[in-house]
Short mmCIF file of N, CA, C and O in Angstrom, two decimals:
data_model
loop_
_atom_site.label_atom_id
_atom_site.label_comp_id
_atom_site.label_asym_id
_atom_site.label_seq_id
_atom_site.Cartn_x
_atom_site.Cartn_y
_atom_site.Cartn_z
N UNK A 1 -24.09 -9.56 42.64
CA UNK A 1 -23.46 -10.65 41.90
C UNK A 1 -23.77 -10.55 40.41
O UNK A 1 -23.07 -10.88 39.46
N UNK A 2 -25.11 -9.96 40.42
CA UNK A 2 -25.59 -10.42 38.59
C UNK A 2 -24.82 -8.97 37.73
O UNK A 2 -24.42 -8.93 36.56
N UNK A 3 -24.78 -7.67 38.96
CA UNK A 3 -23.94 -6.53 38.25
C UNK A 3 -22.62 -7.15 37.84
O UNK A 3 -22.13 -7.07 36.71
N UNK A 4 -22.07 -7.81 38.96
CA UNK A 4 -20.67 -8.08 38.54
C UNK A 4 -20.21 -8.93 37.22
O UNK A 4 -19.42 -8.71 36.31
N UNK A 5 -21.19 -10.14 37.59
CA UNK A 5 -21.10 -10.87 35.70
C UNK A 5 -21.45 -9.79 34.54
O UNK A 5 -20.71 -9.76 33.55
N UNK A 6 -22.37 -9.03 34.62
CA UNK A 6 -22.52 -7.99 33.71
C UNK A 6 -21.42 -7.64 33.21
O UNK A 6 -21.08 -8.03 32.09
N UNK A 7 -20.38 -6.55 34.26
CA UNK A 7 -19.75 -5.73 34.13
C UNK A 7 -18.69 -6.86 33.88
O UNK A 7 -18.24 -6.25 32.91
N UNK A 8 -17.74 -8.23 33.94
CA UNK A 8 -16.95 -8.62 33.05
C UNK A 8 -17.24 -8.77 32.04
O UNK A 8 -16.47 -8.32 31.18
N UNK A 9 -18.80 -9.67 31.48
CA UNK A 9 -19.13 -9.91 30.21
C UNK A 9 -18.59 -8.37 29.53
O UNK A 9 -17.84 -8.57 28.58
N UNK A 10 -18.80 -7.06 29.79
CA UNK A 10 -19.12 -5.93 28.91
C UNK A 10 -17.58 -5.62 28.77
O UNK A 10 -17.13 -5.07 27.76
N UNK A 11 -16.69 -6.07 29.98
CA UNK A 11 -15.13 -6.10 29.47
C UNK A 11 -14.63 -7.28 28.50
O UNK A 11 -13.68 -6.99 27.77
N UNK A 12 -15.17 -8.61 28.40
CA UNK A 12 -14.62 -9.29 27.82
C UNK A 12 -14.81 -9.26 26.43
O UNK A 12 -14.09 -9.65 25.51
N UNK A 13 -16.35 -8.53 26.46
CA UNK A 13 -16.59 -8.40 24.68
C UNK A 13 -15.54 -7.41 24.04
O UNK A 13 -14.86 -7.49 23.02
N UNK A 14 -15.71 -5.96 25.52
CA UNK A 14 -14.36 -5.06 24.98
C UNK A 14 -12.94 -5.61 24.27
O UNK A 14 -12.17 -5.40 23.34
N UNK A 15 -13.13 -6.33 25.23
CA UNK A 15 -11.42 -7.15 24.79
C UNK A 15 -11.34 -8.01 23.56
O UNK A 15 -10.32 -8.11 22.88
N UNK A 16 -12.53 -8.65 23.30
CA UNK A 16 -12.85 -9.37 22.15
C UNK A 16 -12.94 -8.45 20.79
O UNK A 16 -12.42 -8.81 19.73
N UNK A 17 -13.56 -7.40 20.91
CA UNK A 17 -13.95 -6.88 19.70
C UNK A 17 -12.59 -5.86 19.70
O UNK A 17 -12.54 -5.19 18.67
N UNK A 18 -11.54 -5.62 20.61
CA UNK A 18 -10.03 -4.98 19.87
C UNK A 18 -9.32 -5.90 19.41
O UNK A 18 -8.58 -5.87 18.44
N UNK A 19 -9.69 -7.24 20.55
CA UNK A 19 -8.42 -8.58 19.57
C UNK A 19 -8.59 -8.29 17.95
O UNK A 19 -7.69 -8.05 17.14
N UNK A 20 -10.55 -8.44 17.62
CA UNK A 20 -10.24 -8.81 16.73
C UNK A 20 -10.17 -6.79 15.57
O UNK A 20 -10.23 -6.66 14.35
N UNK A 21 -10.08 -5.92 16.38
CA UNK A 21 -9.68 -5.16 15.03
C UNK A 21 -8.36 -5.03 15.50
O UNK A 21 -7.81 -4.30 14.67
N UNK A 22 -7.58 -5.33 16.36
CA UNK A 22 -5.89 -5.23 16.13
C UNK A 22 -5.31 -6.16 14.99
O UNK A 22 -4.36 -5.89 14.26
N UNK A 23 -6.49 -7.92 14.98
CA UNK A 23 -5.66 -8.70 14.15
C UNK A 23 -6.18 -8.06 12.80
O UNK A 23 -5.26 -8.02 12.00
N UNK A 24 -7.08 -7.66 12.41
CA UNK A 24 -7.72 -7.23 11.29
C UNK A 24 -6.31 -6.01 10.92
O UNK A 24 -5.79 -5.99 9.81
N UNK A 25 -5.95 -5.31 11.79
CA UNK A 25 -5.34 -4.14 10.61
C UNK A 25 -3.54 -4.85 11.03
O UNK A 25 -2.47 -4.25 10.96
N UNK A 26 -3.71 -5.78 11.29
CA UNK A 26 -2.19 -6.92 11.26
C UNK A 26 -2.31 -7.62 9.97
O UNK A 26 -1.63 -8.63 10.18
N UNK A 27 -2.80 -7.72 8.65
CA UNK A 27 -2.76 -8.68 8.20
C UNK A 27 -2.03 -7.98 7.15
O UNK A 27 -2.16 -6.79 6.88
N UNK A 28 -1.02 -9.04 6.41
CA UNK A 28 -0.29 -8.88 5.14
C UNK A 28 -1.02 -7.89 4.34
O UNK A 28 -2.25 -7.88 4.29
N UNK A 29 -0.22 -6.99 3.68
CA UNK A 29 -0.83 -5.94 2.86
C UNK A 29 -0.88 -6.59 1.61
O UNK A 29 -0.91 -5.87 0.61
N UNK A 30 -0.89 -7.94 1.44
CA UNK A 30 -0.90 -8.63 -0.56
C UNK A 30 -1.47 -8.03 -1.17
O UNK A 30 -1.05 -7.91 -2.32
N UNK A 31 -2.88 -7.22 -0.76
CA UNK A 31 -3.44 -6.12 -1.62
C UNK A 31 -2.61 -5.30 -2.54
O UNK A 31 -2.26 -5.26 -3.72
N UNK A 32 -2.49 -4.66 -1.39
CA UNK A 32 -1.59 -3.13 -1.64
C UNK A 32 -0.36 -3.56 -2.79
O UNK A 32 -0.08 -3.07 -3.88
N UNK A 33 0.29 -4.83 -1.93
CA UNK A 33 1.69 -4.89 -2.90
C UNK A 33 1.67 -5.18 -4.24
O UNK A 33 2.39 -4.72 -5.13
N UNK A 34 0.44 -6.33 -4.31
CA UNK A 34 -0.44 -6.67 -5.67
C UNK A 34 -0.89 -5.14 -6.74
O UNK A 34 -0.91 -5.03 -7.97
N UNK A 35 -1.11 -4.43 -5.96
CA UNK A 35 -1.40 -3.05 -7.03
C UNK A 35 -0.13 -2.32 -7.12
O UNK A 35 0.14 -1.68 -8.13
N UNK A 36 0.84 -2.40 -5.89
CA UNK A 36 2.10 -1.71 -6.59
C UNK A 36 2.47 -2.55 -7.89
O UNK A 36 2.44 -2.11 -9.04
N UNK A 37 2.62 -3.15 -7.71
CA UNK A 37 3.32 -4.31 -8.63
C UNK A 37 2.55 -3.99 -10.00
O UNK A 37 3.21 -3.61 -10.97
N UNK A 38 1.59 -4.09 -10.07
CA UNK A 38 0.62 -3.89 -11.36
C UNK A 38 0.71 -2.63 -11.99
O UNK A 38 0.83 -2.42 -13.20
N UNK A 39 0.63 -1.63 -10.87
CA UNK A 39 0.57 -0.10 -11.31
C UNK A 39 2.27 0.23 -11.73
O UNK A 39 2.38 0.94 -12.73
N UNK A 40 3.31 -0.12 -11.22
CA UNK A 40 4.86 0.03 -11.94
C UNK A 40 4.94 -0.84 -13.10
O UNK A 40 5.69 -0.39 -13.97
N UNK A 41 4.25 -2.23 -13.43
CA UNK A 41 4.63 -3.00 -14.63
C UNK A 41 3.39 -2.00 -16.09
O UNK A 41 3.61 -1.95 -17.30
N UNK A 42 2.33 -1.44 -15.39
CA UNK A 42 1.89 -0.85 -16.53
C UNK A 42 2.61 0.64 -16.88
O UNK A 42 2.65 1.10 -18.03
N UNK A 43 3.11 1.25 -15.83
CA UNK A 43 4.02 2.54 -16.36
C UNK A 43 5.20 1.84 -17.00
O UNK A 43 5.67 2.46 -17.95
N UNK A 44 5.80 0.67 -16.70
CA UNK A 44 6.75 0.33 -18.03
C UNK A 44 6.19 0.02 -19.32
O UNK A 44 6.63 0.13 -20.46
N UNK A 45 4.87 -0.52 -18.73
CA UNK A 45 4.28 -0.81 -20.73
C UNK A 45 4.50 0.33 -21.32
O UNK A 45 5.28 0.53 -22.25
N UNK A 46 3.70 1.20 -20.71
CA UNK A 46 2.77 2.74 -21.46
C UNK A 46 4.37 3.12 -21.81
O UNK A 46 4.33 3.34 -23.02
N UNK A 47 5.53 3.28 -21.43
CA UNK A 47 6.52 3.96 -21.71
C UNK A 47 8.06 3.01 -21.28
O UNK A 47 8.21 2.77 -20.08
N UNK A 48 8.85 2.64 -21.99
CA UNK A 48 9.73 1.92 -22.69
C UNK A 48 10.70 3.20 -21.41
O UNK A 48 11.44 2.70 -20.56
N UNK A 49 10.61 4.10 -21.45
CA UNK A 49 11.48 5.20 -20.46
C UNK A 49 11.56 5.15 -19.09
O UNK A 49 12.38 5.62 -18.29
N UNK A 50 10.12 4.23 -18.89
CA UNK A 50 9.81 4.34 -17.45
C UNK A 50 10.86 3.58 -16.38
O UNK A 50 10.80 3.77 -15.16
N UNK A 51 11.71 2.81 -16.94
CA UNK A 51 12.54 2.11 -16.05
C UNK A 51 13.34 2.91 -15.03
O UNK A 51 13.47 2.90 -13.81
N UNK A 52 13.75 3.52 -15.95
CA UNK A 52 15.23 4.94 -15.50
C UNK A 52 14.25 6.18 -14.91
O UNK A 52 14.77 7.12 -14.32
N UNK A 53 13.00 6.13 -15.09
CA UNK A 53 12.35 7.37 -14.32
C UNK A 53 12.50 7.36 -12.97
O UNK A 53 12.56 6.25 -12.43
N UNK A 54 12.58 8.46 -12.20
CA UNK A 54 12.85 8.90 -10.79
C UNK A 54 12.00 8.68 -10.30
O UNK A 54 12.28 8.12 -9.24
N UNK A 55 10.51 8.85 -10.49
CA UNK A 55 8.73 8.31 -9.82
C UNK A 55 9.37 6.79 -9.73
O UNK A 55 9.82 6.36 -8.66
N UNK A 56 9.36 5.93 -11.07
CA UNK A 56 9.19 4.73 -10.86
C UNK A 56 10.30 3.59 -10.00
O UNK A 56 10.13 2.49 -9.47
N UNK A 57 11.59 4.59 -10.22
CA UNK A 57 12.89 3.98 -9.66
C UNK A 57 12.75 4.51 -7.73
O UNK A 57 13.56 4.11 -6.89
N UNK A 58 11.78 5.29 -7.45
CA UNK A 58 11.29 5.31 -6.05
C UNK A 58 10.35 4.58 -5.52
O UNK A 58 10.19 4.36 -4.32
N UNK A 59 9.47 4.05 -6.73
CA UNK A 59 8.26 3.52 -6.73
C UNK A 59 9.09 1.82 -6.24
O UNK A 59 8.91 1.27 -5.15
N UNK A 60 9.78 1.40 -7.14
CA UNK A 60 10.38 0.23 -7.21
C UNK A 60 11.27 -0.13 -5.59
O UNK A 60 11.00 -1.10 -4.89
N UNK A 61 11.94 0.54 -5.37
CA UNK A 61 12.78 0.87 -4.30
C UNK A 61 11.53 0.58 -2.91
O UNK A 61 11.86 -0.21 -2.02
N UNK A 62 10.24 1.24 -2.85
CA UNK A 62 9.53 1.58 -1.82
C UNK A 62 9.07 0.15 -1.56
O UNK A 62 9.05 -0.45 -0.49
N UNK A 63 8.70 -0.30 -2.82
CA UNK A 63 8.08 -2.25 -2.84
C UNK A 63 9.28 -2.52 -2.19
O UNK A 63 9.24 -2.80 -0.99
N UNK A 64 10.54 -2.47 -2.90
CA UNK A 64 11.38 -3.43 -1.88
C UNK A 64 11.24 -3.88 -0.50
O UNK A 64 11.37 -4.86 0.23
N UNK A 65 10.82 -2.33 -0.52
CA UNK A 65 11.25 -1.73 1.26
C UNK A 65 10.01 -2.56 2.05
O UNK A 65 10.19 -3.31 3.01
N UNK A 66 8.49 -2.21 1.30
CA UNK A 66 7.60 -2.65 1.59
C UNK A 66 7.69 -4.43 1.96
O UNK A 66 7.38 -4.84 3.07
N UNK A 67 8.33 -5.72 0.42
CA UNK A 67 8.36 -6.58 0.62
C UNK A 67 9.23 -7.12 2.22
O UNK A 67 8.95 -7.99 3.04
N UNK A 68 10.43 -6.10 2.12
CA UNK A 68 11.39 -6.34 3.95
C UNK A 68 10.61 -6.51 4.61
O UNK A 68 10.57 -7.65 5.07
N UNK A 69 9.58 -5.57 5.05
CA UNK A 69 9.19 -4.93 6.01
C UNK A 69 7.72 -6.19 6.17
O UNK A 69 7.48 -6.65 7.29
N UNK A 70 7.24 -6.44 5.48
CA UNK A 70 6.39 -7.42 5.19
C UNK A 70 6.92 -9.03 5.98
O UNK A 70 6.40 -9.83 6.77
N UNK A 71 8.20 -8.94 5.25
CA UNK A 71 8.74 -10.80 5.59
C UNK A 71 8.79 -10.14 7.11
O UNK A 71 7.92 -10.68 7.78
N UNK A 72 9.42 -9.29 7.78
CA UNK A 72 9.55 -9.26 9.43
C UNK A 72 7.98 -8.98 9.88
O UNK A 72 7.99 -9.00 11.11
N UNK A 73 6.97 -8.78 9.53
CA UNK A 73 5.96 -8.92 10.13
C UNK A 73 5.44 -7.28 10.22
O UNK A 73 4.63 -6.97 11.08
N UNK A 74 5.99 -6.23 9.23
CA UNK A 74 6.00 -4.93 9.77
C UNK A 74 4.79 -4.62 8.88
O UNK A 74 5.09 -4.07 7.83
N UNK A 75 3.45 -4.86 9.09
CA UNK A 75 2.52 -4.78 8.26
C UNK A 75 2.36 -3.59 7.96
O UNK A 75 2.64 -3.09 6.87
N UNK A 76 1.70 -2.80 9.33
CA UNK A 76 1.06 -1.58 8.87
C UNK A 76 2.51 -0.68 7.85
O UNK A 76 2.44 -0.17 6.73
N UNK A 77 3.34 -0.76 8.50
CA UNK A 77 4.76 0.05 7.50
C UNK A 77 4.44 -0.57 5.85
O UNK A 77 4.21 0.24 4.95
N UNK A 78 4.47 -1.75 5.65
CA UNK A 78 4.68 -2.24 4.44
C UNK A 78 3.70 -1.80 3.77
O UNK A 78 3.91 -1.14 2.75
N UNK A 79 2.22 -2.11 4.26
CA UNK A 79 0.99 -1.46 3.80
C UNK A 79 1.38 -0.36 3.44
O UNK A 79 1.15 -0.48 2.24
N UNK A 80 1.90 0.90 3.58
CA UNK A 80 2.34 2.53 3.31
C UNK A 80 3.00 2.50 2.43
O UNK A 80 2.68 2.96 1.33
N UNK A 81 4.29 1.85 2.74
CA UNK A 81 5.08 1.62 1.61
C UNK A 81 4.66 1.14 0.24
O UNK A 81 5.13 1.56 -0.82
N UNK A 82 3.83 0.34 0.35
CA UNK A 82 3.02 -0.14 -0.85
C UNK A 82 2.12 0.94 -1.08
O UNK A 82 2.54 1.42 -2.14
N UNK A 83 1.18 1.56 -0.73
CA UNK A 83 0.60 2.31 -1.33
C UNK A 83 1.04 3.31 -1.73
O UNK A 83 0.32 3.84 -2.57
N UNK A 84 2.37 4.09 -1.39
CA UNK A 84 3.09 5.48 -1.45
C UNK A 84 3.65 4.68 -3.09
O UNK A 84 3.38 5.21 -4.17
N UNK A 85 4.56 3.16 -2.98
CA UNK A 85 4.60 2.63 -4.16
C UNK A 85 3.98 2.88 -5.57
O UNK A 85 4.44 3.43 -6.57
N UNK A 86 2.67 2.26 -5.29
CA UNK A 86 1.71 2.86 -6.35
C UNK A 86 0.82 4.36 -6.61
O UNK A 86 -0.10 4.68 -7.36
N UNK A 87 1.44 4.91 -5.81
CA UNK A 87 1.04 6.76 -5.62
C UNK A 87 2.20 6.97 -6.83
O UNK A 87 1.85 7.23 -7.98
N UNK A 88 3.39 6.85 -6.53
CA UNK A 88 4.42 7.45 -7.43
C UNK A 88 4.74 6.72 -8.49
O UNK A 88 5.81 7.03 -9.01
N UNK A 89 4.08 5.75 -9.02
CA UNK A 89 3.91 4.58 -10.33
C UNK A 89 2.52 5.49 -11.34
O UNK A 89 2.54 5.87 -12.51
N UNK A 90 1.52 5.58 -10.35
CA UNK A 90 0.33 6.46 -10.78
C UNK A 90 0.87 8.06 -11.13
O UNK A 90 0.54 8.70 -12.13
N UNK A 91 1.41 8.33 -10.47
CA UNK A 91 1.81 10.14 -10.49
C UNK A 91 3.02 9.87 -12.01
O UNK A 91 2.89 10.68 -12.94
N UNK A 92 3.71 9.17 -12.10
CA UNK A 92 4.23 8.91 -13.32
C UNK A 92 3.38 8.75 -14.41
O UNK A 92 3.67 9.46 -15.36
N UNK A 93 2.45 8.03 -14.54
CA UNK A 93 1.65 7.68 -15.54
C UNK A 93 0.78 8.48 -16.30
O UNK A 93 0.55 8.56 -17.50
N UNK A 94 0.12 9.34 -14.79
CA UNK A 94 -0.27 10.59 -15.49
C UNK A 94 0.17 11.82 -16.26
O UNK A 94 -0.30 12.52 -17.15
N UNK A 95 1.72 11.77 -15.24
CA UNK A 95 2.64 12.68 -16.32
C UNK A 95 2.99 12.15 -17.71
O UNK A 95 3.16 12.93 -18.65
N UNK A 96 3.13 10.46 -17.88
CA UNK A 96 3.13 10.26 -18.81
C UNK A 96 2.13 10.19 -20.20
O UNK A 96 2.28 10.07 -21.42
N UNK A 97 1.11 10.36 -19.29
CA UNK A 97 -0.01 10.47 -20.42
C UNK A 97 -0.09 11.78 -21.00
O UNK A 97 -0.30 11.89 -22.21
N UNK A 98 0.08 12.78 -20.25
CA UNK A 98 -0.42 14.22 -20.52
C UNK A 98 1.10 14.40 -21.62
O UNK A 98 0.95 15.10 -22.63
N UNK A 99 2.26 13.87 -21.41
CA UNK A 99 3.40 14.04 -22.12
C UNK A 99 2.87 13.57 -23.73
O UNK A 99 3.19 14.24 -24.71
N UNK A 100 2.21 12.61 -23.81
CA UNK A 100 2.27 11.77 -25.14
C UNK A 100 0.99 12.87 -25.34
O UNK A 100 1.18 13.65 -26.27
N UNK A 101 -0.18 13.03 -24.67
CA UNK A 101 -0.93 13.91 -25.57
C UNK A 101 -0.37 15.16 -26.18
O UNK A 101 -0.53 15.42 -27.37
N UNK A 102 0.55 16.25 -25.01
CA UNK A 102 1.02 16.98 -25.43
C UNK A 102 1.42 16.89 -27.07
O UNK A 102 1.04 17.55 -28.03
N UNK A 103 2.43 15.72 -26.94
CA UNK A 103 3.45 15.19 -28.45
C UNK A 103 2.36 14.96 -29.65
O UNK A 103 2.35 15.41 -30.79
N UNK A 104 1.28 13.95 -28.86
CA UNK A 104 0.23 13.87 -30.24
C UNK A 104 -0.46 15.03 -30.69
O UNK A 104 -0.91 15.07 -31.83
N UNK A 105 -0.67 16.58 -29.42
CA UNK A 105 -1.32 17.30 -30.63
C UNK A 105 -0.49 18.07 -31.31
O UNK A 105 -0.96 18.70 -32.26
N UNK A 106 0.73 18.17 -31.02
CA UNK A 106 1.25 18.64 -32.00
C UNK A 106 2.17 18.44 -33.02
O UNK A 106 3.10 19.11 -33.47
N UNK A 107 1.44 16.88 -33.39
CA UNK A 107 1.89 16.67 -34.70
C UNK A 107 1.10 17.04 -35.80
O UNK A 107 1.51 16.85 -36.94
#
């Protein structure tokens, strides 16, 4: 009898401790979308060009996709989407930096 309470207690914690990392990697990515968002509005500061760029006009597009995917509940997707977001906002920025140094040393 005392094996058998054992052996549910050691399933129910099982079951307890996936509830809670299934709800843990369920939750809204606001992070993620919060840094897309930040990382595309500073590649428009740094560069007045960045609107019409192909990085950032994918970058922009991916948040969309991310915010959809978010309102239906599609976390882990949106989470990706948001970070691939600010991957290609960042991968712009750096090209844009190395562009303007290029220009500044050789003036």
């Amino acid at each position: 009898m005392n094996h058998l309470i054992s052996g549910r207690i050691k399933i129910l914690s099982i079951a307890l401790v996936l509830t809670f990392l299934l709800s843990c990697a369920t939750l809204p990515p606001l992070q993620e979308m919060s840094n897309a968002r930040q990382t595309i509005s500073a590649a428009k500061e740094f560069n007045s060009d960045a609107a019409t760029d192909k990085k950032i006009l994918e970058a922009e597009r991916l948040l969309e996709r991310a915010e959809t995917r978010m309102a239906v509940t599609m976390y882990e997707q949106a989470r990706l989407d948001a970070i691939r977001a600010r991957n290609e906002a960042i991968e712009y920025l750096e090209e844009a930096i190395v562009q303007r140094a290029k220009s500044s040393s050789s003036d």
